[in-house]
PDB file of C-alpha atoms in Angstrom:
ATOM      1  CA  UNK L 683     -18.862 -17.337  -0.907  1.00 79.00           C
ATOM      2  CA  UNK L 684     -18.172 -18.217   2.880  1.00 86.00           C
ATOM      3  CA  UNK L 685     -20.663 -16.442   5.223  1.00 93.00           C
ATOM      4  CA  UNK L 686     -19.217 -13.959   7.644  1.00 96.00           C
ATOM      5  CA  UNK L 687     -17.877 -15.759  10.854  1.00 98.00           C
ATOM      6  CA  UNK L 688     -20.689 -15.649  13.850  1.00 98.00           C
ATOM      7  CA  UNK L 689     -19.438 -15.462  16.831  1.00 98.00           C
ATOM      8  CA  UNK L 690     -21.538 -16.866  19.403  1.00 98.00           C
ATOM      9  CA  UNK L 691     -22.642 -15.118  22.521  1.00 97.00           C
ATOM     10  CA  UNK L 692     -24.517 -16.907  24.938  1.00 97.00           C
ATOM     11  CA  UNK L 693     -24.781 -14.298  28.023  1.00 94.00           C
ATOM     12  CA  UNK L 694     -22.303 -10.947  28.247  1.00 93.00           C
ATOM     13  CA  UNK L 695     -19.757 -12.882  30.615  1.00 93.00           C
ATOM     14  CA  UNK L 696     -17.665 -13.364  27.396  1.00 94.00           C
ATOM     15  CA  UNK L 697     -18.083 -10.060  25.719  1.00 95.00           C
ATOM     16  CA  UNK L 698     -14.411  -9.203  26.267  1.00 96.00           C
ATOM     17  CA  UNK L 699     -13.470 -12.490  24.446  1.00 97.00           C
ATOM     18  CA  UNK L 700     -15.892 -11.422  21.795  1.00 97.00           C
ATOM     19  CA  UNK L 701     -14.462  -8.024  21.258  1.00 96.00           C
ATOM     20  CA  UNK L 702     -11.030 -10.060  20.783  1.00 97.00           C
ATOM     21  CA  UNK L 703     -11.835 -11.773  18.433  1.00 97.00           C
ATOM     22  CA  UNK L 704     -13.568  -8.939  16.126  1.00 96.00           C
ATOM     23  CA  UNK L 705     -10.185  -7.101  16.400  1.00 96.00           C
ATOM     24  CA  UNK L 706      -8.821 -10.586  15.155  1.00 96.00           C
ATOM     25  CA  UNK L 707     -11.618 -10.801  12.704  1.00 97.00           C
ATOM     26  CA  UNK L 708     -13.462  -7.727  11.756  1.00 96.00           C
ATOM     27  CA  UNK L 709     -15.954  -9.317   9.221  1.00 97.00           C
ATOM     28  CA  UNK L 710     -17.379 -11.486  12.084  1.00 98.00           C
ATOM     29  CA  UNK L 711     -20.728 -10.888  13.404  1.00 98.00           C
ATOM     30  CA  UNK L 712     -21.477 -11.514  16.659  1.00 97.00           C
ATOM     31  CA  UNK L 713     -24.899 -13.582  17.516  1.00 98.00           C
ATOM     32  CA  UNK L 714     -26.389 -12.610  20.830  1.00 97.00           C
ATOM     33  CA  UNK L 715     -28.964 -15.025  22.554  1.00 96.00           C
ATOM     34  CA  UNK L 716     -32.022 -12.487  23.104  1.00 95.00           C
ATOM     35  CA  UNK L 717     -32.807 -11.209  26.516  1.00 93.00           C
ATOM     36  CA  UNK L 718     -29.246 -12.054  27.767  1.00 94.00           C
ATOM     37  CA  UNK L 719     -26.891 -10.369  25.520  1.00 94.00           C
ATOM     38  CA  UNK L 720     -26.723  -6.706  24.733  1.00 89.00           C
ATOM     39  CA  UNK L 721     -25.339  -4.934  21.696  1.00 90.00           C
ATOM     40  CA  UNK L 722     -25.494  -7.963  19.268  1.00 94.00           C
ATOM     41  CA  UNK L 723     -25.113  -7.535  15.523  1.00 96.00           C
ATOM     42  CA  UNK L 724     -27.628 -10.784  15.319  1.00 97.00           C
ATOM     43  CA  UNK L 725     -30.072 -11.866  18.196  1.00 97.00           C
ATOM     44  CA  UNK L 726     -31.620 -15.606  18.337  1.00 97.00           C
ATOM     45  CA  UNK L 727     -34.129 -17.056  20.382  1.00 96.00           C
ATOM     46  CA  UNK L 728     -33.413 -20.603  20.175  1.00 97.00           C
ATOM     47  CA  UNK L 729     -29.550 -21.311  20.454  1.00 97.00           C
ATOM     48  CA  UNK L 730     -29.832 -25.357  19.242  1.00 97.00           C
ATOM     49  CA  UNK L 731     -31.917 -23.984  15.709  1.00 98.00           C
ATOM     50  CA  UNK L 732     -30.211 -21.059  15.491  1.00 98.00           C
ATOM     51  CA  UNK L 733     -26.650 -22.805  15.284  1.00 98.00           C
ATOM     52  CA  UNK L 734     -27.599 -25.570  12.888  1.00 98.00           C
ATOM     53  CA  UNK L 735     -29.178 -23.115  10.488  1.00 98.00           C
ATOM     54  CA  UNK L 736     -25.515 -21.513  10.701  1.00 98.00           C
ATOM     55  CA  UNK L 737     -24.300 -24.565  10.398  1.00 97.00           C
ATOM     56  CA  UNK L 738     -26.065 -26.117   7.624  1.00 96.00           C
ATOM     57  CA  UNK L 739     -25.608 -22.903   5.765  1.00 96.00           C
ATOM     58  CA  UNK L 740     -21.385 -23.504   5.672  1.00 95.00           C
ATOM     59  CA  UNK L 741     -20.846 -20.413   8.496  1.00 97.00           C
ATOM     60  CA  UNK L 742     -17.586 -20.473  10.489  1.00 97.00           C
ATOM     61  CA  UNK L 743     -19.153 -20.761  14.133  1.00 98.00           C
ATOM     62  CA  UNK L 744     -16.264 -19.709  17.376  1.00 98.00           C
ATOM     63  CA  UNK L 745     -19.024 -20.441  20.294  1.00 98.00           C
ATOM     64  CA  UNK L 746     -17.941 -18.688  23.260  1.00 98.00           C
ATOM     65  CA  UNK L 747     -19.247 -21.427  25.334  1.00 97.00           C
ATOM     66  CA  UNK L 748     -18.544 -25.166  26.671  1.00 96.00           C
ATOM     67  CA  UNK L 749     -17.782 -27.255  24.271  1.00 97.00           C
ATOM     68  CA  UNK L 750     -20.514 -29.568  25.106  1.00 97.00           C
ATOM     69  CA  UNK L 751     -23.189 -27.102  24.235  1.00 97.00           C
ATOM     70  CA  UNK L 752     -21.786 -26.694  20.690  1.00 98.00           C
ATOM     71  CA  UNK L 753     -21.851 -30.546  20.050  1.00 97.00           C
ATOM     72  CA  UNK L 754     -25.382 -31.268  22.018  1.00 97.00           C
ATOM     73  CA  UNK L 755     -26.471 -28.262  19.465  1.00 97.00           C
ATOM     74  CA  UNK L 756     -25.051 -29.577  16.491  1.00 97.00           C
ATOM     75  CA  UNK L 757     -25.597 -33.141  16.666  1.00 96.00           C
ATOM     76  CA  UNK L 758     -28.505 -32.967  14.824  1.00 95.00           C
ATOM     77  CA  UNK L 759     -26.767 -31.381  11.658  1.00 95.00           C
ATOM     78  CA  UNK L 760     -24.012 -33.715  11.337  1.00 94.00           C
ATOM     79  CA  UNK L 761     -23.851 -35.474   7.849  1.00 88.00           C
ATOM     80  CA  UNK L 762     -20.429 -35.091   5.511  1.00 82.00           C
ATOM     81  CA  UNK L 763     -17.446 -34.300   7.346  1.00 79.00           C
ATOM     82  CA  UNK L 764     -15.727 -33.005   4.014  1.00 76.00           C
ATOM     83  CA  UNK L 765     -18.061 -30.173   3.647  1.00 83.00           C
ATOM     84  CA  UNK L 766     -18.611 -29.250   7.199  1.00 92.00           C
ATOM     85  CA  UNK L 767     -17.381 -25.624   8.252  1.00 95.00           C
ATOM     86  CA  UNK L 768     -15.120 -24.640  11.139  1.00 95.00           C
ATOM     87  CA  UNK L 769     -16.815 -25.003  14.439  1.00 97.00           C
ATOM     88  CA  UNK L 770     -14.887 -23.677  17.342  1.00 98.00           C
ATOM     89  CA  UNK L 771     -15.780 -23.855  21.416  1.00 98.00           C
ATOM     90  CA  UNK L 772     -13.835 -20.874  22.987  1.00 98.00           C
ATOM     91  CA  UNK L 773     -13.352 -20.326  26.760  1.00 97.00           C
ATOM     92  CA  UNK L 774     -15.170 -17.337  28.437  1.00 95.00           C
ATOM     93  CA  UNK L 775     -11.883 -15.620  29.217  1.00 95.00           C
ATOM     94  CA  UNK L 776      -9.977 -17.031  26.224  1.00 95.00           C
ATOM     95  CA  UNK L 777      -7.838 -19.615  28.090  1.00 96.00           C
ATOM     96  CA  UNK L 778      -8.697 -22.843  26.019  1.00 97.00           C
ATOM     97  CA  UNK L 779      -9.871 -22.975  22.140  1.00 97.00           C
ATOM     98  CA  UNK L 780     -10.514 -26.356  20.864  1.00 97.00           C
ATOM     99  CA  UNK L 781     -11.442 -26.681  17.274  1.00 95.00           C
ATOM    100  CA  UNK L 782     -14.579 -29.526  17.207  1.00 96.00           C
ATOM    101  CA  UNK L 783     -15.594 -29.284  13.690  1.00 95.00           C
ATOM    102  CA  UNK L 784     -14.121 -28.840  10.614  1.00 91.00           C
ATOM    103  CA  UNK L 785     -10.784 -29.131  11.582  1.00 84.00           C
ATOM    104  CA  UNK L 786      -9.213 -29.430   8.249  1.00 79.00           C
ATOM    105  CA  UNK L 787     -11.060 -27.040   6.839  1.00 85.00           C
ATOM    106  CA  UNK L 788      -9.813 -24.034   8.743  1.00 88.00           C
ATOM    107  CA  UNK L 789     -10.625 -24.477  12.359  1.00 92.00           C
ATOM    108  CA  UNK L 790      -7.191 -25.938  13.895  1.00 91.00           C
ATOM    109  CA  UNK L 791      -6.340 -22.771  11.911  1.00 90.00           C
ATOM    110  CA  UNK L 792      -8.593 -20.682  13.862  1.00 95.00           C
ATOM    111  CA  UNK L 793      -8.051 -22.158  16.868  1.00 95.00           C
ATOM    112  CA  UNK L 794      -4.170 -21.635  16.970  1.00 94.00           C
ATOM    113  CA  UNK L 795      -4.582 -18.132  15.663  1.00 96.00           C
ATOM    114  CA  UNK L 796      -7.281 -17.232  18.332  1.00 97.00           C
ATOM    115  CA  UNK L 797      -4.650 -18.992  20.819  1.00 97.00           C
ATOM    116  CA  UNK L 798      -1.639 -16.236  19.711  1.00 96.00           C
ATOM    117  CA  UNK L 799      -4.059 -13.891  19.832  1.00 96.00           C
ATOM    118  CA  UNK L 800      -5.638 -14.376  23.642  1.00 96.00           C
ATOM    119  CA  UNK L 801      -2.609 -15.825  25.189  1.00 96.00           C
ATOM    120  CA  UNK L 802      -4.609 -19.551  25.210  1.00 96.00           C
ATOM    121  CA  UNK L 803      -3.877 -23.081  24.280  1.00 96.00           C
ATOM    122  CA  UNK L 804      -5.135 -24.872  21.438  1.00 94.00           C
ATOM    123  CA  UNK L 805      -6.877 -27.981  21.825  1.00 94.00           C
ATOM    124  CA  UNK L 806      -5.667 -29.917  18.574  1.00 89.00           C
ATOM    125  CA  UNK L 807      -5.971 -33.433  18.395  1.00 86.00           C
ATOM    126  CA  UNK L 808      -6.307 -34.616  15.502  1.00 83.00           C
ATOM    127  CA  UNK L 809      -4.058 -37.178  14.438  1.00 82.00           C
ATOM    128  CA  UNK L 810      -2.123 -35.997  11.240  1.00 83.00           C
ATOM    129  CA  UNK L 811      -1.659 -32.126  12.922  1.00 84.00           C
ATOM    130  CA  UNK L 812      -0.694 -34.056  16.531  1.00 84.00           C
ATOM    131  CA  UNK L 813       2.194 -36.811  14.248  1.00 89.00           C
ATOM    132  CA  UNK L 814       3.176 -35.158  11.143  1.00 92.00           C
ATOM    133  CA  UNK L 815       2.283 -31.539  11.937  1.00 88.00           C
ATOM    134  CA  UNK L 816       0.039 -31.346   8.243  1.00 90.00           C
ATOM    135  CA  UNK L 817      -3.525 -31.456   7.428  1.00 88.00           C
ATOM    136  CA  UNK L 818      -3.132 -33.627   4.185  1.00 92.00           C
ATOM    137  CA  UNK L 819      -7.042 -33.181   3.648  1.00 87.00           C
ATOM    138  CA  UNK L 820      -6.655 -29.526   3.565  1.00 86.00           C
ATOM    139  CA  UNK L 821      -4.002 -28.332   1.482  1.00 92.00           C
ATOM    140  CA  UNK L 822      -2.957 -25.050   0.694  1.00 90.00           C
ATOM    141  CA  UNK L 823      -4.434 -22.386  -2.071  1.00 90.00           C
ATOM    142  CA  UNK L 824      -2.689 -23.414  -5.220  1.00 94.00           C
ATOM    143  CA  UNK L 825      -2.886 -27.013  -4.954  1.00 96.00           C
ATOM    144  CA  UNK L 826      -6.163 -29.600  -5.576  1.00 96.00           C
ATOM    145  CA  UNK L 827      -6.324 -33.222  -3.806  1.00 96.00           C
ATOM    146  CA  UNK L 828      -8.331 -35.238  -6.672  1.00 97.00           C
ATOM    147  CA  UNK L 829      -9.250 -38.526  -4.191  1.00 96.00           C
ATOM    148  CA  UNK L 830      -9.943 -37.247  -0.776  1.00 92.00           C
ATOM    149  CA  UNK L 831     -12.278 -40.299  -0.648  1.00 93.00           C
ATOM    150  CA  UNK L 832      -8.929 -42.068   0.145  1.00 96.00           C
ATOM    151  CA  UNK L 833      -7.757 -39.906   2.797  1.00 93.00           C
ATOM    152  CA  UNK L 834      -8.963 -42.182   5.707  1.00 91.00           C
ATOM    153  CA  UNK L 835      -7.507 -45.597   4.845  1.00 96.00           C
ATOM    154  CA  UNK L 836      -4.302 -43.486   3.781  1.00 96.00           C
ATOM    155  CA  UNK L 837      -4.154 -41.993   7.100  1.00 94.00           C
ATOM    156  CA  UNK L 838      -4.820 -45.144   8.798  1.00 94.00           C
ATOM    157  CA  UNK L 839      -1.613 -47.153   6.950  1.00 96.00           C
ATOM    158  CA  UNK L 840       0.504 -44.238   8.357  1.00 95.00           C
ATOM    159  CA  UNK L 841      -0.544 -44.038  11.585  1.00 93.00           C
ATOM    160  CA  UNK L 842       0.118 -48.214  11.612  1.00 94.00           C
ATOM    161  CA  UNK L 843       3.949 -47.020  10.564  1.00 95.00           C
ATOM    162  CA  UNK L 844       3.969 -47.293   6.871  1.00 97.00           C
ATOM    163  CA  UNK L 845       6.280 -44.679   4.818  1.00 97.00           C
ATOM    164  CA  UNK L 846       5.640 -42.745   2.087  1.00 97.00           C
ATOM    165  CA  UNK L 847       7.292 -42.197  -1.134  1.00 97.00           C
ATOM    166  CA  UNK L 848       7.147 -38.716  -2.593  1.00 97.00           C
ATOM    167  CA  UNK L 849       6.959 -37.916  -6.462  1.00 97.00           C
ATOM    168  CA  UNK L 850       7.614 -34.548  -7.195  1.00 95.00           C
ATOM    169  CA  UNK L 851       8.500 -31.556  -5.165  1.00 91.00           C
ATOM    170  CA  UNK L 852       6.264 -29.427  -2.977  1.00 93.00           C
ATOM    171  CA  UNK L 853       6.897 -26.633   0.116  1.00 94.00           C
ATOM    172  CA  UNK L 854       3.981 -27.852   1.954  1.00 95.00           C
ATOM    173  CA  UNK L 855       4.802 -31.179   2.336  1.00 96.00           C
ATOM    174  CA  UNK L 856       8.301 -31.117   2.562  1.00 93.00           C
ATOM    175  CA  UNK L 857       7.564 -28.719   5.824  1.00 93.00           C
ATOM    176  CA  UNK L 858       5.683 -31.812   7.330  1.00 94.00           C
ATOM    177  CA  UNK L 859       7.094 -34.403   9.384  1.00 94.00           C
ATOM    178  CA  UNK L 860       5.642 -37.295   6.704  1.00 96.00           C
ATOM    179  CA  UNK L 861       7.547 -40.082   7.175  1.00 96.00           C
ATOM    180  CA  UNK L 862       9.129 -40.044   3.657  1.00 97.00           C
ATOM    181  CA  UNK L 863      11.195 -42.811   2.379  1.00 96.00           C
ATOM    182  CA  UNK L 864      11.688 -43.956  -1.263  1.00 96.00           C
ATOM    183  CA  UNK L 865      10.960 -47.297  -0.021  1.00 96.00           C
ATOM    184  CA  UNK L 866       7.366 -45.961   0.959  1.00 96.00           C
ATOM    185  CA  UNK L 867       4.456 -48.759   0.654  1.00 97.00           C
ATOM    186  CA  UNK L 868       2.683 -45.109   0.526  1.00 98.00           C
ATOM    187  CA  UNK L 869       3.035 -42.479  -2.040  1.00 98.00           C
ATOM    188  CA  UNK L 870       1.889 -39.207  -2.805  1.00 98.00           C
ATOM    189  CA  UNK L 871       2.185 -37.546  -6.336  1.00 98.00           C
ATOM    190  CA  UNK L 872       2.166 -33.477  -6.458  1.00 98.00           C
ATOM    191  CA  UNK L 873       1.694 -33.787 -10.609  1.00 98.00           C
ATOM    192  CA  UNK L 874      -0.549 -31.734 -13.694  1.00 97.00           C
ATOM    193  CA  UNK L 875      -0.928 -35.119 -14.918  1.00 97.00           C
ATOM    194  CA  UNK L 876      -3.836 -36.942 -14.389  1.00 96.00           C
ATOM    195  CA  UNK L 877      -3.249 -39.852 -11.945  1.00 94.00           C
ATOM    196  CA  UNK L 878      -5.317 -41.876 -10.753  1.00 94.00           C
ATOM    197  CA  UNK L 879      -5.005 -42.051  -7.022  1.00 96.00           C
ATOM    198  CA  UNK L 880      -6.454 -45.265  -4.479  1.00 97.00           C
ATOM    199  CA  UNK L 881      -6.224 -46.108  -0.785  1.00 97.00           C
ATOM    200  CA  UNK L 882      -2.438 -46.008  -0.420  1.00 98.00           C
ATOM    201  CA  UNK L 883      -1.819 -43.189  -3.167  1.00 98.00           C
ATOM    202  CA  UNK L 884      -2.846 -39.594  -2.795  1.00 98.00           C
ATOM    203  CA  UNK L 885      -2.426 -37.374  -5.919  1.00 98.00           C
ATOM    204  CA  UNK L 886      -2.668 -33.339  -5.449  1.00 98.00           C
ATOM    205  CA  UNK L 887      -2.562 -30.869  -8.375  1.00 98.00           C
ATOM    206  CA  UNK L 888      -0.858 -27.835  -8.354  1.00 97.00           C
ATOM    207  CA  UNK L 889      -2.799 -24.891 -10.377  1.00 97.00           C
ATOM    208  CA  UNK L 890       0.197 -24.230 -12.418  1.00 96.00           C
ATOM    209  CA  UNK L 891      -1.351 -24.603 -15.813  1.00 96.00           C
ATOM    210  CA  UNK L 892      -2.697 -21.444 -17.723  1.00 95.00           C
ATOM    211  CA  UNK L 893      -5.675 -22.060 -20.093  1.00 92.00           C
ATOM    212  CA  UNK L 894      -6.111 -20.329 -23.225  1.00 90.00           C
ATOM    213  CA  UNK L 895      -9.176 -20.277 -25.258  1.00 86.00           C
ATOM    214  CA  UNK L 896     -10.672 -17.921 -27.977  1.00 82.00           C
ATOM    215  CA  UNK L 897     -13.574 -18.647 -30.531  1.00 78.00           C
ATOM    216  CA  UNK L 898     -16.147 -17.277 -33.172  1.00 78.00           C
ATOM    217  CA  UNK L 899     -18.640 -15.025 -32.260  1.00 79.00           C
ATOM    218  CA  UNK L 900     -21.830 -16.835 -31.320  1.00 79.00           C
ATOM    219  CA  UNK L 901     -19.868 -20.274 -30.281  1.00 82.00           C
ATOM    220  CA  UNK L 902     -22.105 -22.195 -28.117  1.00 87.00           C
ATOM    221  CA  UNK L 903     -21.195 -23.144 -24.523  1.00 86.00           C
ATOM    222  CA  UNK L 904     -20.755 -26.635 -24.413  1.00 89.00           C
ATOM    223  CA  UNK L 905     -18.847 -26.997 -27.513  1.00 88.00           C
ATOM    224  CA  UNK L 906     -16.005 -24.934 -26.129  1.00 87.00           C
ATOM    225  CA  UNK L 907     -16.164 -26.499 -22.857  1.00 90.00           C
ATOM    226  CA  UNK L 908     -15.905 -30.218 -24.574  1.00 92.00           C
ATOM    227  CA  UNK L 909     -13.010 -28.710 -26.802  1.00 90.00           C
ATOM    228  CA  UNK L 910     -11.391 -27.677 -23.487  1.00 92.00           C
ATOM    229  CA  UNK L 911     -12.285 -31.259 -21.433  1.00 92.00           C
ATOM    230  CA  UNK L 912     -10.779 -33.060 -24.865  1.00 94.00           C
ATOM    231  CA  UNK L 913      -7.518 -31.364 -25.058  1.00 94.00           C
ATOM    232  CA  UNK L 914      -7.164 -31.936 -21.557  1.00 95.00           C
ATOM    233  CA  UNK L 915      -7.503 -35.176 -21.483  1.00 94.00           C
ATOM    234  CA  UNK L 916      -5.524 -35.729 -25.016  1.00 95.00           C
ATOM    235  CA  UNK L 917      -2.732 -34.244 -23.165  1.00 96.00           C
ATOM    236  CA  UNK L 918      -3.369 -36.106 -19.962  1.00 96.00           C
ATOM    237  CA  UNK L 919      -3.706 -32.936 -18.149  1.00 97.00           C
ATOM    238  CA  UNK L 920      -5.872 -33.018 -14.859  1.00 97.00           C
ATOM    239  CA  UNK L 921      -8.974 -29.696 -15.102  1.00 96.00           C
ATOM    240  CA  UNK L 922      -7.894 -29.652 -11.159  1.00 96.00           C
ATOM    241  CA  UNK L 923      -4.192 -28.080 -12.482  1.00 97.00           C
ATOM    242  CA  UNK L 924      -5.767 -24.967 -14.244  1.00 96.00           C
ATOM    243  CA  UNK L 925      -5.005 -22.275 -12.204  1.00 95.00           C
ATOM    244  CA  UNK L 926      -6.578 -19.948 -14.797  1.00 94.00           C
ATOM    245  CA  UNK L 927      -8.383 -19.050 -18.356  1.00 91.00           C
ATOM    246  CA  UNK L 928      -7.272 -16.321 -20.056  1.00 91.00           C
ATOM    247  CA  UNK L 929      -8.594 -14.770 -23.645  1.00 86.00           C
ATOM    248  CA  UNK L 930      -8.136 -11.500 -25.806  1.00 81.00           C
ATOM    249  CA  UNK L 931     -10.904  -9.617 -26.577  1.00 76.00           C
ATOM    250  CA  UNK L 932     -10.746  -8.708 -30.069  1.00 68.00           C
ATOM    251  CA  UNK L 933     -14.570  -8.507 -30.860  1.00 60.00           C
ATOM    252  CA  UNK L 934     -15.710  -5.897 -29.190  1.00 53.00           C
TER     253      UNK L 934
END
């Protein structure tokens, strides 16, 4: 489970920014440096530690300070950018919000919704939201990428002008501006099937596939869960298209 968003306040200058953005997002928690912030649901001493234990721990950060104090803090905690949470700098009186961190993994999200919210601009730049208006490494709920390791060199040939060809249907990328073309040197599958995907093919699953088990009482574990990874791959299914396991209860 994602931790509550912490809003970061760093002296009371941006409180009414603050107060924004819990009316935006009322689970947040706002984190008050001690001795200069009043009324703080969280108070920290030490702003550098205090944000890379947030960060480290997967929490949404919106710093309500300059962007360069959010990257001099976090420096130290950057390892794997596809597990990194949303890290966003926001101006004191909410003019500017520019997603640093994490921006495929819900912070150009945040920032543009914080930017309807305040009346600001978002600062997106990163390449695939800036050309093709889609964040292929984050796609919706419903649907799995199974070789983000590819996502890089993929991005790369497109952004050197190769196409894509598309097999199979789906809303979110046909809302994109991809540069589709059944000629593609690129493609992208949207399949149940288990593909296997490389640097110039990208393979998403929808979870459109409903799994049904049932057993004897007193079954063990791992015997239905290699009867379930077996018929899978029998029917050359991917485990990333189960959307959900259902059973009947008949023994109770």
């Amino acid at each position: 489970m994602t931790p509550p968003t912490a809003i970061i306040l760093l002296n009371d200058s941006g409180r009414e920014t603050a107060d924004k953005l819990l009316t935006l997002y009322p689970d947040a928690l706002i984190h008050g440096l001690s001795g200069r912030v009043d009324d703080a649901d969280v108070t920290f001493q030490q702003t550098a530690a205090h944000l890379q234990e947030l960060f480290r721990a997967g929490t949404p950060i919106l710093g309500i300070c300059a962007s360069a104090i959010l990257i001099r803090c976090l420096a130290p905690a950057l390892n794997n950018k596809l597990v990194e949470p949303p890290v966003v700098a926001v101006a004191d009186d909410g003019s500017n919000i520019v997603p640093l961190l994490g921006g495929h993994h819900g912070a150009n999200d945040l920032a543009r919704d914080i930017a309807d919210a305040l009346q600001g601009h978002a600062a997106v730049t990163t390449a695939s939201d800036v050309h093709f208006n889609i964040a292929l490494d984050d796609p919706p709920a419903g649907l799995a990428i199974a070789n983000p390791q590819h996502m890089k060199a993929f991005m790369a040939a497109m952004l050197s002008g190769e196409t894509v060809k598309l097999h199979g249907t789906n809303e979110w990328l046909g809302a994109s501006n991809l540069p589709f073309d059944e000629a593609g040197a690129l493609s992208i599958h949207v399949t149940t099937k288990s593909v296997a995907g490389n640097a110039t093919t990208l393979v998403y699953h929808p979870k459109s596939l409903a799994l049904g088990v049932g057993c004897e009482r007193g079954a063990e574990p791992d015997e239905l869960l290699s009867l379930v990874t077996q018929t899978l791959r029998t029917q050359g299914l991917s485990p990333l298209s189960v959307g959900c396991i259902t059973s009947i209860d008949l023994k109770s």
